[in-house]
Short mmCIF file of C-alpha atoms in Angstrom, two decimals:
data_model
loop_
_atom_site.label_atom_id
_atom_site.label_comp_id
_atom_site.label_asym_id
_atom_site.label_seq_id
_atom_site.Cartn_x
_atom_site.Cartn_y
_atom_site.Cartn_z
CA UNK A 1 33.90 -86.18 -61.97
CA UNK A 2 31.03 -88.26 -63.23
CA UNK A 3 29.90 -88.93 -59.11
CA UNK A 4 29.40 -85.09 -59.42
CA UNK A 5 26.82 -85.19 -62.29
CA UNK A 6 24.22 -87.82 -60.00
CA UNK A 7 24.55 -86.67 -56.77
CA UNK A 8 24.56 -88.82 -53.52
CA UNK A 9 23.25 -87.24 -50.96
CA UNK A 10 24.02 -89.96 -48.15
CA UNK A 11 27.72 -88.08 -47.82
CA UNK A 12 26.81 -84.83 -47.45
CA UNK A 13 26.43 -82.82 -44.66
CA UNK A 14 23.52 -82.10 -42.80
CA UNK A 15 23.30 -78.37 -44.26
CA UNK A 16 24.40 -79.76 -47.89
CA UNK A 17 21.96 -82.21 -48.04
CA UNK A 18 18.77 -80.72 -46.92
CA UNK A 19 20.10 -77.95 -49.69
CA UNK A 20 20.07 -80.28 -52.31
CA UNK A 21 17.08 -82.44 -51.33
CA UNK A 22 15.52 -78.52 -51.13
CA UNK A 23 16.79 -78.59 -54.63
CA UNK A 24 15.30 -81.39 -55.98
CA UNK A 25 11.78 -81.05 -53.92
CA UNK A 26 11.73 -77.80 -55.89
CA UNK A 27 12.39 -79.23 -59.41
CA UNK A 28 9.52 -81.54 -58.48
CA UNK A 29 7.10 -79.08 -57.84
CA UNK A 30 8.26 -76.91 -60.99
CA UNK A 31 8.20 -79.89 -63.23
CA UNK A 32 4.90 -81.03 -61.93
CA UNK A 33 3.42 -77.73 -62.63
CA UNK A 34 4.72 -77.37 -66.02
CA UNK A 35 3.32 -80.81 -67.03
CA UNK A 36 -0.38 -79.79 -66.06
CA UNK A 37 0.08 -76.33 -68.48
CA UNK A 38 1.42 -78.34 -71.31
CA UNK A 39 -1.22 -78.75 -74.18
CA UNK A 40 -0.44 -80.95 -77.60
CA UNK A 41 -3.06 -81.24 -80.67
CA UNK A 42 -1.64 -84.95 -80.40
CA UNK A 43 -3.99 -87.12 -78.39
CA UNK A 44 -1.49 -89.94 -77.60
CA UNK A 45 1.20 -86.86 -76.82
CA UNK A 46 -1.26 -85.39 -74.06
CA UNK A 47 -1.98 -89.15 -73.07
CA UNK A 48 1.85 -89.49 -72.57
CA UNK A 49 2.45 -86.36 -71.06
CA UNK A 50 -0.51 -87.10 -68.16
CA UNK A 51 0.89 -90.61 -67.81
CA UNK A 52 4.18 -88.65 -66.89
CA UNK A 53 2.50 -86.47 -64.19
CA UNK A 54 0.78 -89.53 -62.72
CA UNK A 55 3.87 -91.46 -62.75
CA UNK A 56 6.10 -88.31 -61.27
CA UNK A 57 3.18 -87.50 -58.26
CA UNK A 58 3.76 -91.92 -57.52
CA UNK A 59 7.47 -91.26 -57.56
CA UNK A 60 8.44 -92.98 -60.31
CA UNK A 61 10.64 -90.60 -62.13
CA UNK A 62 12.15 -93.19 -64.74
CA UNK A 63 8.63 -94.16 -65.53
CA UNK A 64 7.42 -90.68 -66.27
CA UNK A 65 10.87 -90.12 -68.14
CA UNK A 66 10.42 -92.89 -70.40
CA UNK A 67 6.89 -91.59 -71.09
CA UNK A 68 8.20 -88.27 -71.78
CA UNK A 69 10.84 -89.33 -74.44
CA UNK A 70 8.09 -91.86 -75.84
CA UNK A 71 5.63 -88.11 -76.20
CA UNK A 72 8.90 -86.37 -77.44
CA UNK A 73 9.77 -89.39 -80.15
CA UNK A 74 5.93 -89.22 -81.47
CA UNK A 75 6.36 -85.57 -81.89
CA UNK A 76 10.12 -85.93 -83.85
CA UNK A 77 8.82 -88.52 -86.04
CA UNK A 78 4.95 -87.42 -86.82
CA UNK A 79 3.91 -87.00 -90.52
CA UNK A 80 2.51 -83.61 -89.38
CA UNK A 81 5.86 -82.08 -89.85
CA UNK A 82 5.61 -82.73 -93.37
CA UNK A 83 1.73 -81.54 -92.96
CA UNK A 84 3.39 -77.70 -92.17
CA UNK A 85 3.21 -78.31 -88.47
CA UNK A 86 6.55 -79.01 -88.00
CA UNK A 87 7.11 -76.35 -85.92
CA UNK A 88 4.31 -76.74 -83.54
CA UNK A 89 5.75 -80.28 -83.67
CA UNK A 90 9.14 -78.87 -82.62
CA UNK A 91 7.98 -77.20 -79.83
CA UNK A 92 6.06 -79.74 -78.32
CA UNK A 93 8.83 -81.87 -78.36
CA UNK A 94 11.30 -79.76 -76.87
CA UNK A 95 8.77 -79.08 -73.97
CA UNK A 96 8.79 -82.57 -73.38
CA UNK A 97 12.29 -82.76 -73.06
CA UNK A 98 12.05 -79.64 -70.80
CA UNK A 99 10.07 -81.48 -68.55
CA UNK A 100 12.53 -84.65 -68.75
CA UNK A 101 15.04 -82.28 -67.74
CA UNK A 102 12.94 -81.04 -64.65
CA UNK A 103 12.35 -84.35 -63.62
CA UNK A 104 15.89 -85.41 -63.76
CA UNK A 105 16.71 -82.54 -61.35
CA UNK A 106 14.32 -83.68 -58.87
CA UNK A 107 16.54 -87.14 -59.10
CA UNK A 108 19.41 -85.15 -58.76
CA UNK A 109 20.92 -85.93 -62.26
CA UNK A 110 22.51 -83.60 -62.92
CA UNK A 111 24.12 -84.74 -66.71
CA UNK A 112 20.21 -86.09 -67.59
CA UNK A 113 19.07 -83.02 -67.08
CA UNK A 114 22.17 -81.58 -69.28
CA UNK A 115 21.58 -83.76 -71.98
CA UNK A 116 17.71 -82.74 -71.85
CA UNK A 117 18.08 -79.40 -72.17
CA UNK A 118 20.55 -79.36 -74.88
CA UNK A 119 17.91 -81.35 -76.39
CA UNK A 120 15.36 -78.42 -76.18
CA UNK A 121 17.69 -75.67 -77.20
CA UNK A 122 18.37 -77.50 -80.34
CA UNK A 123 14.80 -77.78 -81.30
CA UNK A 124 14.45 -74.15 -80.71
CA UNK A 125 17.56 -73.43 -82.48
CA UNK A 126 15.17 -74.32 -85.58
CA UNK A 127 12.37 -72.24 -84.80
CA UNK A 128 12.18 -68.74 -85.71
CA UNK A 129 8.74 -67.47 -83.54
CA UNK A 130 9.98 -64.20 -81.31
CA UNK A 131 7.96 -66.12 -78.47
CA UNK A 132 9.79 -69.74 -79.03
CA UNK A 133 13.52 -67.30 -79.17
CA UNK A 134 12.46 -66.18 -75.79
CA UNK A 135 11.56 -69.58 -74.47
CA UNK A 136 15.28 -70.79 -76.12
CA UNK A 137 16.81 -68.70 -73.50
CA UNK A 138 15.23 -69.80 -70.80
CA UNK A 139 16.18 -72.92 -71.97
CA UNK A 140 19.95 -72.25 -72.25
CA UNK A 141 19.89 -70.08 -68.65
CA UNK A 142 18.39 -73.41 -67.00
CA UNK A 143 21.12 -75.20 -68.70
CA UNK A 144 24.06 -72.94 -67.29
CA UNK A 145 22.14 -73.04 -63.95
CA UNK A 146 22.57 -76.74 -64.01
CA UNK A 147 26.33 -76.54 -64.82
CA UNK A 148 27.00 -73.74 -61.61
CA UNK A 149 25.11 -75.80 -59.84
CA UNK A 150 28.03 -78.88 -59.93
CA UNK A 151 30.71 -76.13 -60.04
CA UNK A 152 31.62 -76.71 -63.70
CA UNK A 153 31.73 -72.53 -64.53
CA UNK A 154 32.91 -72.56 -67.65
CA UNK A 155 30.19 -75.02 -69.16
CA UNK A 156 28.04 -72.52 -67.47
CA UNK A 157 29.29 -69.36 -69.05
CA UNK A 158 29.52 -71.10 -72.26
CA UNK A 159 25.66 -72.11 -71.98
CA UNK A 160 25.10 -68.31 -70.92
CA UNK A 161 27.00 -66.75 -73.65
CA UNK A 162 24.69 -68.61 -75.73
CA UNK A 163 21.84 -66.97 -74.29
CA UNK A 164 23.05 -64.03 -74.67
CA UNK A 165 24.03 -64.28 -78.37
CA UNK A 166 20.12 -65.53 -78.73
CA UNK A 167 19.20 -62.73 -76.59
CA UNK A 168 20.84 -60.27 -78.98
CA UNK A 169 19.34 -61.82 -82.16
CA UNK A 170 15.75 -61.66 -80.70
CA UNK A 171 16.47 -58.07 -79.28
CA UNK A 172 17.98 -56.63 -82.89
CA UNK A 173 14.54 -57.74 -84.50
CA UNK A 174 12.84 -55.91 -81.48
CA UNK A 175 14.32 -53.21 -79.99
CA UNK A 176 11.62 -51.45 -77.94
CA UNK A 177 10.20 -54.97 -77.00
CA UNK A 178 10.37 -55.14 -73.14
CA UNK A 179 10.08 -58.77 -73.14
CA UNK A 180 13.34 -59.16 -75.29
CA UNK A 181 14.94 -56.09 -72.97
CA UNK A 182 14.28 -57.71 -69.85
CA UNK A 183 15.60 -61.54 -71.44
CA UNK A 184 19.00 -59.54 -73.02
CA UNK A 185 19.34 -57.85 -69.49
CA UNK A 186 18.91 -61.04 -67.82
CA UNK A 187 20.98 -63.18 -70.31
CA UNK A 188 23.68 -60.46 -69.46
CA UNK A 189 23.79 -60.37 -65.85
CA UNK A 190 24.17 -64.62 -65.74
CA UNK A 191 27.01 -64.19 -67.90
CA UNK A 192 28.33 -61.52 -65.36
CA UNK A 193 27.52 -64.05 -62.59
CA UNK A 194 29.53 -67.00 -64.08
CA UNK A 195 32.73 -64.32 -64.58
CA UNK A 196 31.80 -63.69 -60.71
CA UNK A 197 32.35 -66.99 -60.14
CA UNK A 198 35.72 -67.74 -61.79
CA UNK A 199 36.91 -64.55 -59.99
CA UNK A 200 36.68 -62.18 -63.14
CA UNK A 201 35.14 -59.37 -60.83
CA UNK A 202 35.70 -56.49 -63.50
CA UNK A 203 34.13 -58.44 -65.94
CA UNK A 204 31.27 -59.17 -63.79
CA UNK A 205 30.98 -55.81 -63.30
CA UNK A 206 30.96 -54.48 -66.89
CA UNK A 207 28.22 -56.89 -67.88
CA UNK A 208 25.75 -55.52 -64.31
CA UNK A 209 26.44 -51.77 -65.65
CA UNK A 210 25.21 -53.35 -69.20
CA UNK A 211 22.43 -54.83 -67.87
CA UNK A 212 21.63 -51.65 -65.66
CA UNK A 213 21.84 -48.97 -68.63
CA UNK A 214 19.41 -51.80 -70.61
CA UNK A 215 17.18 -51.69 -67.49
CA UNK A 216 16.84 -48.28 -67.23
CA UNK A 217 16.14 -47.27 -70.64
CA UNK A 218 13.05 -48.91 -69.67
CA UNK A 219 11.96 -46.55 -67.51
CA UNK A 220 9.42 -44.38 -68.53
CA UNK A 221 7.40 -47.43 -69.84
CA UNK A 222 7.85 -49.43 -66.59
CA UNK A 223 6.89 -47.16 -64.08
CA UNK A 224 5.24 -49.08 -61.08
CA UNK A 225 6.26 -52.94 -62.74
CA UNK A 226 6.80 -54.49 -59.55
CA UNK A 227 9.21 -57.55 -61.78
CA UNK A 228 11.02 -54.73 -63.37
CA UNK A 229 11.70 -52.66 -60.09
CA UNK A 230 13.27 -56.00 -58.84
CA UNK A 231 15.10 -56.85 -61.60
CA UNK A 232 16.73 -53.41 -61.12
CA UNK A 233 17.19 -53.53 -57.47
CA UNK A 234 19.02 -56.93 -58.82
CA UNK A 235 21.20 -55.55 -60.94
CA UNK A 236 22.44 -52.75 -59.05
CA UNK A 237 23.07 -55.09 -55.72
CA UNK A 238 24.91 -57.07 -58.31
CA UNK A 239 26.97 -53.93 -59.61
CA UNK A 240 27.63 -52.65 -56.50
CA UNK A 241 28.76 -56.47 -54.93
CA UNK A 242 31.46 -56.27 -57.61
CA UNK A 243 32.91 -52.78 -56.81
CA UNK A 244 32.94 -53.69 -53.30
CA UNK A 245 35.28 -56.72 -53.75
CA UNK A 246 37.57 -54.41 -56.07
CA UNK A 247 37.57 -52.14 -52.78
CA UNK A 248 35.38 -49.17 -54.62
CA UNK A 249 33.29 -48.62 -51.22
CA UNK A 250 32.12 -45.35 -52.39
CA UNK A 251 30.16 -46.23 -55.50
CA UNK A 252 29.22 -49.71 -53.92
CA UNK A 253 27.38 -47.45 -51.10
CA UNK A 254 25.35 -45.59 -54.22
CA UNK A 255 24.03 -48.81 -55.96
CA UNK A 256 23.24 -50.48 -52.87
CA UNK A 257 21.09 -47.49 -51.83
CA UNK A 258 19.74 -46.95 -55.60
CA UNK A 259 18.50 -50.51 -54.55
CA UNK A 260 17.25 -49.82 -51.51
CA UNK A 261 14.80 -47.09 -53.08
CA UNK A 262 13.16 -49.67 -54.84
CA UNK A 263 13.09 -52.31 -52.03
CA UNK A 264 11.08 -50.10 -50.44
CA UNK A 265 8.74 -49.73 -53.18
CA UNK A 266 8.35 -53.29 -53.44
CA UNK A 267 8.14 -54.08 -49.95
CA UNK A 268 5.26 -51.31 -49.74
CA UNK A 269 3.56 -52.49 -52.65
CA UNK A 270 4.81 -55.65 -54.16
CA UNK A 271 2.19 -57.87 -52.47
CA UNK A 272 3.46 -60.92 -50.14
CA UNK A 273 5.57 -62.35 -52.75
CA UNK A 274 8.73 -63.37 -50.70
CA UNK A 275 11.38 -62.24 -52.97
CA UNK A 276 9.71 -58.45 -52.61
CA UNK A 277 9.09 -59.28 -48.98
CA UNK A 278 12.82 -60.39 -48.06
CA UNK A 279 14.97 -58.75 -50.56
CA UNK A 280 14.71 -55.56 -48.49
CA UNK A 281 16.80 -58.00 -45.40
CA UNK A 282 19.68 -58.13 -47.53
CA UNK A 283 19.57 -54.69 -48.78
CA UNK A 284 19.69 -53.11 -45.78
CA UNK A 285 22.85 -55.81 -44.84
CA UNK A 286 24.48 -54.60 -47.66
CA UNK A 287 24.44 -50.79 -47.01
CA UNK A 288 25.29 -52.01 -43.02
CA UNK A 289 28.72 -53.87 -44.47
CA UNK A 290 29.67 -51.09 -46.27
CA UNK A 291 29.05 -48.08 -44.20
CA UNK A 292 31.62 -49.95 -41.37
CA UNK A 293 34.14 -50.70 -43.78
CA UNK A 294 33.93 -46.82 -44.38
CA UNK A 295 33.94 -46.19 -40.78
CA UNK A 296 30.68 -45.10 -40.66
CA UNK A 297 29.89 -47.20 -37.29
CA UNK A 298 26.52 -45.03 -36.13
CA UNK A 299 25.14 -45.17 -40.22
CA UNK A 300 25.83 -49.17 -40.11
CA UNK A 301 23.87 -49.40 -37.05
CA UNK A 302 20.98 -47.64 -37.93
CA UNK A 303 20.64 -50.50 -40.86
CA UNK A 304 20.92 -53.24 -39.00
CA UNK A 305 18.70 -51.83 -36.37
CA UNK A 306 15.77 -51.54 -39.40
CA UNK A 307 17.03 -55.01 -40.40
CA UNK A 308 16.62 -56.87 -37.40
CA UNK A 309 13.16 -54.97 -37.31
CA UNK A 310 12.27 -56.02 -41.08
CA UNK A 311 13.25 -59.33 -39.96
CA UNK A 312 10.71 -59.60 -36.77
CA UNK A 313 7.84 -58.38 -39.22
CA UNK A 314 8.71 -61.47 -41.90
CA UNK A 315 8.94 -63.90 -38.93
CA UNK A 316 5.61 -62.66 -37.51
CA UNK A 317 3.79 -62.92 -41.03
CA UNK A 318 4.91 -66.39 -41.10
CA UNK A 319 5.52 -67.82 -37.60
CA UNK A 320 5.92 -71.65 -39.35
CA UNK A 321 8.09 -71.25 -41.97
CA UNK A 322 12.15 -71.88 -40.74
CA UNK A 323 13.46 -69.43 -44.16
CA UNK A 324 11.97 -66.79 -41.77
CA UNK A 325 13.21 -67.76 -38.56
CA UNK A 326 16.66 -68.12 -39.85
CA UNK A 327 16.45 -64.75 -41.18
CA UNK A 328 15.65 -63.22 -37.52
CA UNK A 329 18.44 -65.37 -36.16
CA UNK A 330 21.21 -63.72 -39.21
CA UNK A 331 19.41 -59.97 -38.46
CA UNK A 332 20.47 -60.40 -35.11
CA UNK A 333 24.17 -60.53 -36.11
CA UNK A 334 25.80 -58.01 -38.28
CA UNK A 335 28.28 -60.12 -39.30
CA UNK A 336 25.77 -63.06 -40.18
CA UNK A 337 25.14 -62.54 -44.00
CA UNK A 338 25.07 -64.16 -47.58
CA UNK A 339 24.73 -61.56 -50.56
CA UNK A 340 23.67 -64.78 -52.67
CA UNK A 341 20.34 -64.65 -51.23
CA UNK A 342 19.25 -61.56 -52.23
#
């Protein structure tokens, strides 16, 4: 189990391993990012921190690891925290082992990254600022992403469940707060995705119609909120995945065009983000699947046939980049699709 948690890539196939090393290039960038934004009142802490982001752009991740839990030990032990800065102390700390976390992912350790995280979400477990609730389940959905990631699901859904009971106590304190509706919808749908995962499809689905009715009270107020249209389009591609696998074709055909209205919307006007851009491909896949299961053979083609279109338009935007290309190559093939994507 333990070769699981620090993955060697040198086994894998060819598909597996440019996935992970995708994986890790990604937690590079992320972490690399997040190191420039993070500010401490603590000279030596900032001193550590840019040490860390030299050290990580050289490749040295254990370097800029041990100067990340050398910034996080300054903050745990400071005399400030008996000065009432404790919990700006707190925080700081836990972003540095946030970081540590992010760094371990781009080494593909997996249980350093665990360990870092739980780390964070205890520090944040202490601190009672809305804001530092919301960044405590972030914290805990990176952790359960970590744990799908190796396949252990029910370390995942535990780590999600957590979110969502955090997601619940920010939310009660602030009901109409669209920040803590979107984090209780999302904390939601994970949970519903880890249930996917161990084959609970009912339960999966009860939690997507949760996090739908949450969405949609939003409505009037959200008009037009490009991240809330797609968070919705999410959710009901979500919903209507799991009454498709429990054979309800009908009301899987009304999410997945519910979604469709709003893939529309964001493809129209959702800038040249590529999640706006490309989650239209896999809408219009969806719909295709389902109208042929239902016999509908002239409805499925018409889909596909604005599919493989969409799909020529992405790959002409961006004639260099291979997500695209591959994307042409699936449109081409009705059969060719992964609802994990979307």
């Amino acid at each position: 189990h333990a070769g699981r948690w620090r993955e060697d890539v040198g086994g894998l196939s060819a598909a597996d391993r440019d996935r992970k090393l995708s994986e890790a290039a990604q937690a590079f960038v992320t972490t690399r990012d997040e190191l420039k934004a993070l500010a401490s009142s603590d000279p030596e802490v900032s001193r550590l921190r840019q040490e860390a982001e030299k050290n990580l752009a050289l490749g040295a991740f254990d370097r800029a690891r041990g100067n990340l839990a050398e910034a996080a030990g300054i903050d745990a032990q400071s005399s400030d925290a008996l000065a009432g800065k404790l919990v700006a102390r707190r925080v700081s700390e836990a972003a540095s082992y946030e970081a540590t976390a992010g760094i371990a992912l781009a080494q593909l350790d997996y249980m350093g990254a665990v360990a870092a995280y739980e780390h964070a979400a205890a520090l944040h477990l202490k601190i009672e600022g809305d804001a530092d609730r919301g960044k405590r389940n972030r914290i805990l959905q990176k952790l359960g992403d970590v744990h799908l990631r190796v396949g252990a699901t029910a370390n995942a859904l535990e780590a999600y469940q957590r979110m969502e009971a955090a997601a619940r106590l920010r939310l009660s304190g602030n009901p109409e707060n669209d920040d803590a509706i979107r984090d209780m919808a999302i904390a939601i749908e994970v949970v519903g995705d880890a249930l996917r995962t161990q084959g609970d499809f009912a339960g999966a689905l009860k939690n997507y119609d949760e996090a739908l009715k949450l969405r949609g009270a939003q409505v009037l107020r959200m008009d037009g909120n490009a991240d809330w249209l797609y968070g919705v389009a999410n959710a009901a591609e979500r919903a209507g995945d799991m009454q498709r696998l429990l054979g309800d074709l009908d009301t899987a055909l009304v999410k997945y065009e519910s979604s469709l209205t709003f893939r529309r919307w964001l493809w129209d006007h959702g800038g040249n983000l590529p999640k706006y851009r490309e989650g239209l491909l896999v809408a219009l896949a969806r719909i295709g699947v389902v109208r042929l299961a239902k016999g509908d053979i002239a409805g499925a083609e018409e889909v596909w046939a604005e599919r493989l279109a969409t799909a020529r338009t992405l790959a002409a935007e961006l004639p260099d980049s291979e997500v695209r290309q591959v994307r042409l190559a699936e449109a081409g093939h009705a059969d060719a699709l992964d609802f994990d994507r979307a």
